[in-house]
Coordinates of C-alpha atoms in Angstrom, one line a residue:
Chain A
M1 CA 53.6 -94.9 -9.1
N2 CA 53.5 -92.6 -6.1
G3 CA 56.4 -91.6 -4.0
T4 CA 59.4 -89.5 -4.7
A5 CA 61.8 -92.2 -5.5
H6 CA 60.7 -95.5 -6.8
V7 CA 62.7 -98.7 -7.6
R8 CA 61.1 -101.9 -8.9
D9 CA 62.8 -105.3 -9.3
L10 CA 66.2 -103.7 -9.8
V11 CA 68.9 -106.1 -10.9
R12 CA 72.5 -105.1 -11.3
R13 CA 75.6 -107.1 -12.0
Y14 CA 79.1 -106.0 -12.0
T15 CA 82.1 -108.0 -12.9
L16 CA 84.0 -107.0 -9.8
K17 CA 81.8 -105.5 -7.1
G18 CA 78.2 -105.0 -6.1
V19 CA 75.3 -107.0 -7.1
L20 CA 71.6 -106.3 -6.8
N21 CA 69.1 -109.1 -7.0
G22 CA 65.6 -107.7 -7.4
V23 CA 65.3 -104.6 -5.1
D24 CA 62.0 -102.8 -4.6
L25 CA 62.1 -99.5 -2.7
D26 CA 59.9 -96.5 -2.4
V27 CA 60.9 -93.2 -0.7
A28 CA 58.0 -90.9 -0.1
P29 CA 58.4 -87.1 -0.4
G30 CA 60.1 -85.7 2.7
E31 CA 60.9 -89.1 4.0
F32 CA 64.3 -89.8 5.5
V33 CA 65.4 -93.4 4.8
A34 CA 68.6 -94.9 6.0
L35 CA 70.0 -97.8 3.9
L36 CA 72.1 -100.1 6.1
G37 CA 74.2 -103.1 5.1
R38 CA 77.6 -104.7 5.4
S39 CA 80.3 -103.8 3.0
G40 CA 79.7 -105.5 -0.3
S41 CA 76.0 -105.8 0.4
G42 CA 75.2 -103.7 -2.6
K43 CA 74.2 -100.4 -0.9
S44 CA 76.5 -98.2 -2.9
T45 CA 75.4 -100.0 -6.1
L46 CA 71.8 -99.2 -5.3
L47 CA 72.6 -95.6 -4.6
R48 CA 74.6 -95.3 -7.8
A49 CA 71.7 -96.7 -9.8
L50 CA 69.4 -94.1 -8.3
A51 CA 72.0 -91.4 -9.0
G52 CA 72.1 -92.5 -12.6
L53 CA 75.9 -93.2 -12.4
D54 CA 75.8 -96.9 -13.5
H55 CA 76.1 -96.5 -17.2
E56 CA 78.3 -99.5 -17.6
A57 CA 76.3 -101.9 -15.4
E58 CA 74.4 -104.8 -16.7
G59 CA 70.9 -105.4 -15.4
S60 CA 67.2 -104.8 -15.5
G61 CA 64.5 -103.2 -13.6
E62 CA 62.9 -99.8 -13.2
V63 CA 64.3 -96.8 -11.5
H64 CA 62.5 -93.5 -11.2
V65 CA 63.9 -90.5 -9.4
P66 CA 62.6 -86.9 -9.4
E67 CA 64.0 -84.3 -11.7
R68 CA 65.8 -82.4 -8.9
T69 CA 68.0 -85.1 -7.3
S70 CA 71.3 -84.2 -5.5
V71 CA 74.1 -86.5 -4.5
I72 CA 76.5 -86.2 -1.7
F73 CA 79.5 -88.5 -1.9
Q74 CA 81.7 -89.9 0.8
D75 CA 84.4 -87.4 -0.2
A76 CA 83.4 -83.8 -0.5
R77 CA 84.4 -83.9 -4.1
L78 CA 85.0 -80.2 -4.5
L79 CA 86.8 -78.9 -7.5
P80 CA 90.1 -77.7 -6.2
W81 CA 90.4 -74.9 -8.8
L82 CA 87.1 -73.3 -7.9
S83 CA 86.4 -71.1 -4.9
V84 CA 84.0 -72.4 -2.2
L85 CA 81.1 -70.4 -3.6
D86 CA 81.8 -71.4 -7.2
N87 CA 81.8 -75.0 -6.1
V88 CA 78.4 -74.5 -4.5
I89 CA 76.8 -72.9 -7.5
L90 CA 78.7 -75.0 -10.1
G91 CA 76.6 -75.2 -13.3
L92 CA 73.9 -72.8 -12.0
G93 CA 75.2 -69.5 -13.3
R94 CA 76.3 -66.3 -11.5
S95 CA 72.7 -65.3 -10.9
M96 CA 72.6 -67.9 -8.1
R97 CA 75.4 -66.1 -6.2
E98 CA 73.0 -64.7 -3.6
R99 CA 71.4 -68.1 -3.0
G100 CA 74.7 -69.8 -2.8
L101 CA 75.9 -67.3 -0.2
A102 CA 72.7 -67.9 1.8
T103 CA 73.1 -71.6 1.7
L104 CA 76.7 -71.4 2.7
A105 CA 75.5 -69.4 5.7
E106 CA 73.0 -72.1 6.5
V107 CA 75.7 -74.7 6.7
G108 CA 77.7 -72.4 9.0
L109 CA 80.3 -71.2 6.4
A110 CA 79.3 -67.6 6.0
R111 CA 82.2 -65.4 4.8
R112 CA 84.2 -68.4 3.6
E113 CA 82.9 -68.1 0.0
D114 CA 86.3 -67.0 -1.4
A115 CA 88.4 -69.7 0.2
W116 CA 90.0 -72.5 -1.8
P117 CA 88.7 -75.9 -0.9
H118 CA 92.2 -77.0 0.4
E119 CA 92.0 -74.2 3.0
L120 CA 89.0 -75.9 4.7
S121 CA 89.0 -78.8 7.1
G122 CA 87.4 -82.1 6.2
G123 CA 84.2 -81.3 8.0
E124 CA 84.0 -77.9 6.4
Q125 CA 84.5 -79.4 2.9
Q126 CA 81.7 -81.8 3.5
R127 CA 79.5 -78.9 4.6
V128 CA 80.3 -77.2 1.3
A129 CA 79.2 -80.4 -0.5
L130 CA 76.0 -80.3 1.5
A131 CA 75.4 -76.7 0.5
R132 CA 76.1 -77.6 -3.1
A133 CA 73.4 -80.3 -2.9
L134 CA 70.9 -78.1 -1.0
V135 CA 71.2 -75.0 -3.2
R136 CA 69.6 -76.9 -6.0
E137 CA 66.4 -77.4 -3.8
P138 CA 66.4 -81.2 -4.3
E139 CA 63.3 -83.3 -4.0
L140 CA 65.6 -86.2 -3.4
L141 CA 68.9 -86.2 -1.6
L142 CA 71.1 -89.2 -2.1
A143 CA 74.0 -89.5 0.4
D144 CA 76.7 -92.2 0.2
E145 CA 78.2 -92.5 3.6
P146 CA 78.7 -88.8 3.7
F147 CA 80.2 -88.7 7.2
G148 CA 82.3 -91.9 6.9
A149 CA 85.6 -90.0 6.6
L150 CA 85.0 -87.5 9.4
D151 CA 86.1 -87.8 13.0
A152 CA 83.5 -88.6 15.7
L153 CA 83.0 -85.1 17.0
T154 CA 82.6 -83.6 13.6
R155 CA 80.3 -86.4 12.6
T156 CA 78.0 -85.6 15.6
R157 CA 77.8 -82.0 14.5
M158 CA 77.1 -82.9 10.9
H159 CA 74.2 -85.2 12.1
A160 CA 72.6 -82.2 13.9
L161 CA 73.2 -80.0 10.8
L162 CA 71.7 -82.5 8.5
R163 CA 68.7 -83.1 10.7
R164 CA 68.0 -79.3 11.0
L165 CA 68.5 -78.7 7.2
S166 CA 66.3 -81.7 6.3
E167 CA 63.5 -80.1 8.3
V168 CA 63.9 -76.8 6.6
H169 CA 64.3 -78.0 3.0
D170 CA 62.3 -81.2 3.5
P171 CA 63.8 -83.3 0.7
A172 CA 63.3 -87.0 0.6
I173 CA 66.7 -88.4 1.8
L174 CA 68.3 -91.8 1.1
L175 CA 71.3 -92.1 3.4
V176 CA 73.7 -95.0 2.8
T177 CA 75.5 -95.8 6.0
H178 CA 77.0 -98.7 7.9
D179 CA 76.6 -96.9 11.2
I180 CA 73.5 -98.3 13.0
D181 CA 73.3 -95.4 15.5
E182 CA 73.6 -92.9 12.8
A183 CA 70.7 -94.6 11.0
I184 CA 68.5 -94.7 14.2
L185 CA 69.3 -91.1 15.1
L186 CA 68.5 -89.6 11.7
A187 CA 66.1 -91.7 9.7
D188 CA 62.3 -92.1 9.7
R189 CA 62.7 -95.6 8.3
I190 CA 65.6 -98.0 8.0
V191 CA 66.0 -100.6 5.3
M192 CA 68.7 -103.2 5.2
L193 CA 70.3 -104.7 2.2
E194 CA 71.9 -108.1 2.2
D195 CA 73.4 -110.0 -0.7
G196 CA 71.6 -107.7 -3.1
K197 CA 68.2 -108.0 -1.5
L198 CA 66.3 -105.8 0.9
V199 CA 65.8 -108.0 4.0
L200 CA 64.4 -105.5 6.5
D201 CA 62.2 -102.5 6.4
L202 CA 61.8 -100.9 9.8
P203 CA 60.1 -97.7 10.8
V204 CA 62.0 -95.9 13.5
R205 CA 59.4 -93.4 14.9
L206 CA 61.4 -92.1 17.9
P207 CA 59.0 -90.5 20.5
S208 CA 59.9 -87.1 21.7
A209 CA 60.0 -87.9 25.4
P210 CA 63.6 -88.7 26.3
E211 CA 62.9 -91.9 28.3
E212 CA 60.6 -93.4 25.7
R213 CA 62.9 -92.2 23.0
N214 CA 65.8 -94.1 24.4
K215 CA 63.7 -97.2 24.9
R216 CA 62.5 -97.2 21.3
A217 CA 66.0 -96.5 20.0
A218 CA 67.3 -99.5 22.0
S219 CA 64.6 -101.8 20.7
V220 CA 65.3 -100.7 17.0
R221 CA 69.0 -101.2 17.7
E222 CA 68.4 -104.7 19.0
Q223 CA 66.3 -105.7 16.0
L224 CA 68.9 -104.4 13.6
L225 CA 71.7 -106.1 15.4
E226 CA 69.8 -109.3 15.5
R227 CA 69.2 -109.2 11.7
L228 CA 72.8 -108.4 11.1
S229 CA 74.1 -111.3 13.2
Q230 CA 72.0 -113.8 11.3
P231 CA 74.1 -115.7 8.8
A232 CA 73.5 -114.6 5.2
L233 CA 71.0 -116.8 3.4
Chain B
M1 CA 126.7 -100.9 45.3
N2 CA 123.7 -99.1 43.8
A3 CA 124.2 -97.3 40.5
Q4 CA 120.5 -96.6 40.0
P5 CA 120.4 -93.0 41.2
D6 CA 123.4 -92.0 39.2
I7 CA 121.9 -93.3 36.0
A8 CA 118.8 -91.3 36.7
L9 CA 120.7 -88.2 37.3
A10 CA 122.8 -88.7 34.2
R11 CA 119.8 -89.0 32.0
P12 CA 119.8 -86.0 29.7
T13 CA 116.7 -83.8 29.6
P14 CA 114.8 -84.7 26.5
E15 CA 115.4 -82.4 23.6
P16 CA 112.5 -81.0 21.7
V17 CA 112.0 -83.2 18.6
T18 CA 112.2 -81.4 15.3
L19 CA 111.3 -83.3 12.2
R20 CA 113.7 -83.1 9.4
R21 CA 112.2 -80.9 6.7
L22 CA 111.7 -82.7 3.5
G23 CA 109.8 -80.0 1.6
I24 CA 111.9 -77.1 0.3
E25 CA 111.7 -73.6 1.6
A26 CA 109.6 -70.9 -0.1
S27 CA 111.6 -69.6 -3.0
S28 CA 112.5 -66.0 -3.8
R29 CA 111.2 -64.5 -7.0
W30 CA 114.7 -63.5 -8.2
G31 CA 116.4 -66.7 -7.1
L32 CA 116.5 -68.0 -10.6
L33 CA 119.0 -65.2 -11.6
L34 CA 121.7 -66.7 -9.3
G35 CA 122.9 -69.3 -11.7
P36 CA 123.2 -66.9 -14.7
A37 CA 124.9 -64.3 -12.5
L38 CA 127.6 -66.8 -11.4
L39 CA 128.2 -67.7 -15.1
L40 CA 128.5 -64.1 -16.0
L41 CA 131.0 -63.6 -13.1
Y42 CA 133.1 -66.6 -14.3
W43 CA 133.1 -65.3 -17.9
S44 CA 134.2 -61.8 -16.8
V45 CA 137.0 -63.2 -14.7
L46 CA 138.3 -65.3 -17.6
S47 CA 138.1 -62.3 -20.0
V48 CA 139.9 -59.9 -17.6
T49 CA 142.7 -62.3 -16.9
G50 CA 143.2 -62.9 -20.6
F51 CA 142.4 -66.6 -20.5
L52 CA 139.7 -66.1 -23.1
D53 CA 140.9 -64.9 -26.5
P54 CA 138.4 -62.2 -27.6
R55 CA 138.5 -63.7 -31.2
I56 CA 137.0 -66.9 -29.7
L57 CA 134.7 -65.4 -27.2
P58 CA 134.5 -61.7 -26.6
A59 CA 134.2 -60.3 -23.1
P60 CA 130.7 -59.6 -21.7
W61 CA 131.2 -55.8 -21.9
T62 CA 132.1 -56.1 -25.6
A63 CA 128.7 -57.8 -26.1
V64 CA 127.1 -54.9 -24.2
S65 CA 128.8 -52.2 -26.2
T66 CA 128.3 -54.0 -29.5
G67 CA 124.6 -54.4 -28.5
I68 CA 124.3 -50.7 -27.8
D69 CA 125.9 -49.9 -31.2
L70 CA 123.5 -52.3 -32.9
I71 CA 120.6 -50.7 -31.2
R72 CA 121.8 -47.2 -32.1
E73 CA 122.0 -48.4 -35.8
G74 CA 118.5 -49.8 -35.4
R75 CA 119.6 -53.3 -36.6
L76 CA 119.0 -55.1 -33.4
Q77 CA 115.5 -54.0 -32.6
E78 CA 114.5 -54.4 -36.3
N79 CA 115.7 -58.0 -36.4
L80 CA 114.4 -58.8 -33.0
A81 CA 110.9 -57.6 -33.9
V82 CA 110.9 -59.9 -37.0
S83 CA 112.2 -62.9 -34.9
A84 CA 109.7 -62.3 -32.1
E85 CA 106.9 -62.0 -34.6
R86 CA 107.8 -65.4 -36.1
A87 CA 108.2 -67.0 -32.7
L88 CA 104.9 -65.7 -31.4
A89 CA 103.0 -66.6 -34.5
G90 CA 104.4 -70.1 -34.3
L91 CA 103.7 -70.4 -30.6
F92 CA 100.2 -69.2 -31.1
F93 CA 99.3 -71.6 -33.9
G94 CA 101.2 -74.5 -32.3
S95 CA 99.3 -73.9 -29.0
I96 CA 95.9 -73.7 -30.6
A97 CA 96.5 -76.9 -32.6
G98 CA 98.0 -78.7 -29.6
V99 CA 95.1 -77.9 -27.3
A100 CA 92.5 -78.6 -29.9
L101 CA 93.9 -82.0 -30.8
A102 CA 94.5 -82.9 -27.2
L103 CA 90.8 -82.2 -26.5
I104 CA 89.7 -84.2 -29.5
S105 CA 91.9 -87.2 -28.6
G106 CA 91.2 -86.9 -24.9
L107 CA 87.4 -86.6 -25.0
S108 CA 86.4 -89.0 -27.8
V109 CA 87.4 -92.6 -28.2
L110 CA 87.6 -92.4 -32.0
G111 CA 89.5 -89.1 -31.8
G112 CA 92.0 -90.8 -29.4
Y113 CA 92.6 -93.6 -31.8
V114 CA 93.1 -91.4 -34.8
V115 CA 95.0 -88.4 -33.4
D116 CA 97.1 -90.0 -30.7
G117 CA 98.3 -92.7 -33.0
L118 CA 99.4 -90.2 -35.6
V119 CA 101.1 -88.0 -33.0
Q120 CA 103.0 -90.9 -31.5
L121 CA 104.1 -91.8 -35.1
K122 CA 105.3 -88.3 -35.8
R123 CA 107.2 -88.1 -32.5
G124 CA 109.8 -90.4 -33.9
I125 CA 110.7 -88.0 -36.6
P126 CA 112.9 -85.0 -35.5
I127 CA 111.4 -81.7 -36.5
L128 CA 114.5 -80.7 -38.3
A129 CA 114.3 -83.7 -40.6
L130 CA 111.0 -82.3 -41.8
I131 CA 112.5 -79.0 -42.9
P132 CA 113.4 -80.1 -46.5
F133 CA 109.8 -81.2 -47.0
M134 CA 108.5 -78.0 -45.4
I135 CA 110.5 -76.0 -47.9
L136 CA 109.1 -78.2 -50.7
W137 CA 105.5 -77.7 -49.5
F138 CA 105.5 -74.1 -48.2
G139 CA 108.4 -72.5 -50.0
I140 CA 111.2 -70.6 -48.3
G141 CA 109.0 -67.7 -47.1
E142 CA 107.4 -66.8 -43.8
T143 CA 104.8 -69.6 -44.1
M144 CA 107.4 -72.3 -43.9
K145 CA 109.2 -70.6 -41.0
V146 CA 106.0 -70.2 -38.9
T147 CA 104.9 -73.7 -39.8
V148 CA 108.2 -75.2 -38.6
I149 CA 108.0 -73.3 -35.4
A150 CA 104.3 -74.1 -34.9
T151 CA 105.1 -77.8 -35.4
A152 CA 107.9 -77.7 -32.9
V153 CA 105.6 -76.0 -30.4
F154 CA 102.7 -78.4 -31.1
F155 CA 104.2 -81.6 -29.7
P156 CA 105.1 -80.6 -26.1
I157 CA 101.8 -78.7 -25.8
Y158 CA 99.8 -81.6 -27.2
I159 CA 101.5 -84.3 -25.1
Q160 CA 101.4 -82.4 -21.8
T161 CA 97.8 -81.2 -22.2
H162 CA 96.7 -84.7 -23.3
T163 CA 98.5 -86.3 -20.3
A164 CA 96.9 -83.9 -17.8
L165 CA 93.5 -84.3 -19.4
S166 CA 93.6 -88.1 -19.2
A167 CA 94.6 -87.8 -15.6
I168 CA 91.5 -85.8 -14.6
D169 CA 89.9 -87.7 -11.7
V170 CA 86.9 -89.7 -12.9
R171 CA 85.1 -88.7 -9.6
Y172 CA 84.9 -85.2 -11.0
V173 CA 83.2 -86.6 -14.1
E174 CA 80.7 -88.4 -11.9
L175 CA 80.1 -85.1 -10.0
A176 CA 79.5 -83.3 -13.3
E177 CA 76.9 -86.0 -14.3
T178 CA 75.0 -85.8 -11.0
L179 CA 75.0 -82.0 -11.3
R180 CA 73.7 -82.4 -14.8
L181 CA 76.3 -80.0 -16.2
S182 CA 76.0 -79.2 -19.9
R183 CA 78.8 -80.3 -22.2
W184 CA 80.1 -76.8 -22.4
K185 CA 80.1 -76.3 -18.6
F186 CA 81.8 -79.7 -18.2
L187 CA 84.5 -78.6 -20.6
S188 CA 85.0 -75.1 -19.1
R189 CA 84.7 -75.9 -15.4
I190 CA 86.3 -79.4 -15.2
V191 CA 88.2 -80.4 -18.3
L192 CA 90.0 -77.2 -19.1
P193 CA 91.0 -76.2 -15.6
G194 CA 92.0 -79.8 -15.0
A195 CA 94.3 -79.9 -18.0
L196 CA 95.6 -76.4 -17.4
P197 CA 98.7 -77.4 -15.3
G198 CA 99.7 -79.8 -18.2
F199 CA 99.1 -77.1 -20.8
L200 CA 101.3 -74.6 -18.9
T201 CA 104.1 -77.2 -18.6
G202 CA 103.7 -77.8 -22.3
L203 CA 103.9 -74.1 -23.0
R204 CA 107.2 -73.8 -21.2
F205 CA 108.7 -76.6 -23.3
G206 CA 106.9 -75.1 -26.3
A207 CA 108.4 -71.7 -25.8
T208 CA 111.9 -73.2 -25.7
A209 CA 111.1 -75.3 -28.8
A210 CA 109.9 -72.2 -30.6
W211 CA 113.2 -70.3 -30.1
L212 CA 115.2 -73.4 -31.1
A213 CA 113.2 -73.8 -34.3
L214 CA 113.5 -70.1 -34.9
V215 CA 117.3 -70.3 -34.8
V216 CA 117.3 -73.1 -37.3
V217 CA 114.9 -71.6 -39.8
E218 CA 116.5 -68.2 -39.6
Q219 CA 119.9 -69.5 -40.4
L220 CA 118.7 -71.6 -43.3
N221 CA 117.5 -68.8 -45.5
A222 CA 116.3 -65.4 -44.3
T223 CA 116.9 -61.8 -45.0
S224 CA 115.9 -60.6 -41.6
G225 CA 115.8 -61.7 -38.0
I226 CA 118.3 -62.4 -35.2
G227 CA 119.4 -65.7 -36.9
Y228 CA 120.1 -63.8 -40.1
M229 CA 122.1 -61.2 -38.2
V230 CA 124.2 -63.9 -36.7
T231 CA 124.7 -65.7 -40.0
L232 CA 125.8 -62.5 -41.7
A233 CA 128.2 -61.7 -38.8
R234 CA 129.7 -65.1 -39.1
N235 CA 130.5 -64.4 -42.8
Y236 CA 132.4 -61.3 -41.8
A237 CA 133.9 -63.0 -38.7
Q238 CA 132.3 -60.4 -36.4
T239 CA 132.4 -62.5 -33.2
D240 CA 131.0 -59.7 -31.1
V241 CA 127.8 -59.4 -33.2
M242 CA 127.5 -63.2 -33.2
L243 CA 127.8 -63.0 -29.4
V244 CA 125.1 -60.4 -29.2
G245 CA 122.8 -62.7 -31.2
L246 CA 123.5 -65.5 -28.7
V247 CA 122.8 -63.3 -25.7
V248 CA 119.6 -62.1 -27.2
Y249 CA 118.5 -65.7 -27.7
A250 CA 119.4 -66.5 -24.2
I251 CA 117.5 -63.6 -22.8
L252 CA 114.5 -64.4 -24.9
G253 CA 114.5 -68.0 -23.8
F254 CA 115.0 -67.2 -20.2
G255 CA 112.4 -64.3 -20.3
S256 CA 109.7 -66.4 -22.0
D257 CA 110.3 -69.2 -19.5
A258 CA 110.0 -66.8 -16.6
L259 CA 106.9 -65.3 -18.1
V260 CA 105.2 -68.7 -18.4
R261 CA 106.2 -69.5 -14.8
Q262 CA 104.6 -66.3 -13.7
I263 CA 101.4 -67.2 -15.6
E264 CA 101.6 -70.6 -13.9
R265 CA 101.9 -69.1 -10.5
R266 CA 98.9 -66.9 -11.1
A267 CA 96.7 -69.5 -12.9
L268 CA 97.4 -72.3 -10.4
R269 CA 97.0 -70.4 -7.2
W270 CA 94.7 -73.1 -6.0
R271 CA 97.4 -75.7 -5.8
R272 CA 99.5 -76.6 -2.8
T273 CA 102.7 -78.1 -4.1
L274 CA 106.2 -78.7 -3.1
G275 CA 107.9 -76.3 -5.5
R276 CA 106.5 -73.0 -4.4

């Protein structure tokens, strides 16, 4: 049982949405994995299982995640009645103030600590959510389409920010997304979920030389699109 | 014949488009006094012109001078202190019970079944209909008076707090779980702030209910308090003293409502709403 996150033969059934049919997945420490899939493929269900949010679900299998696991949702999910800083250090106690401030500075929100969440833009709110996840020094970061609600320009900036911060803090990351380019750009490895099963496990390994990099990205993209275009089994 | 150029010339320059404002403008702090001030003006005019018989309703200035006399004698402040003490005690105990039971019924399934069912049952019985029983159980002393007021306060506080608590977004509960908040932190950082707007609404209704219950219990049997003062004045047909009593009730009701609104403004700074 090595690896940071570890899922074996996970089965989940819901009455209305999301089904998992025997999923095996390992995420190594520091590894950035993108989880792709069409809507309804079960990717959110898998993430919720890892986050421990599926109390009501029926199913079987084994899920193991590290003690320090943070979750970023599609909405920033800030408490409107707490200031930005209090949202970041929610549940950690006032002694974490300094670290909270430092993390806010890291996500580019220095001196906004006393603002109310509604005073921030959508992108800024999501950055607060990122700070809230990172201030806990997670070993595993679970992100459920965290940039899905942002405009294209803000999303590009958030990609750069996430890449930079993932190098500094080096958590294992599982990013749920339906955006193929986002997955190629950010992840070390891409897994694809279809009808509750993992159907593809593809290392990205983008070279640093720009030309080779583009070539590799194009090839990964092609493989993913090909898999996506196949009819579901 | 070519009308085209004329039409082009006649086309008016487009006016800048302004959307109709649906939200209301920011309100002034003292704006609430406008209605009462107009009523006072109307009343004064009727009194001056003699339309109002002072035996039926004395003029506003009679109320003021009688009020000054009563203060000089010490009767007004003495009775007011007693009344205020009753109302505050009732408000205090009623609020505590309302919030506590709202938490119990909102946060546990069993509690919800037991408490909420009982409260809904009791809601059908007017509080005043309970007074004979209250007298039977608690006597005619202060305990009965404070209990009646507390019961009257309890219901709006319970109902509003419970409603707000049930409306707390389940996404915040998920957030609390992923952040591994303790039960206490969950309560203090998510449940209580989330239910606070409801509690404050309940408190406004509760304050009004407290004064209402106060009037009733003080007129039933009492040897002190504003209600007692009014009842006594009625026996001697002192309409001016009765009027002072009414004015004091009105000021108390208006003042307590304004106070709660002020607290609301402070406590709910984080909200962006239509009505501010």
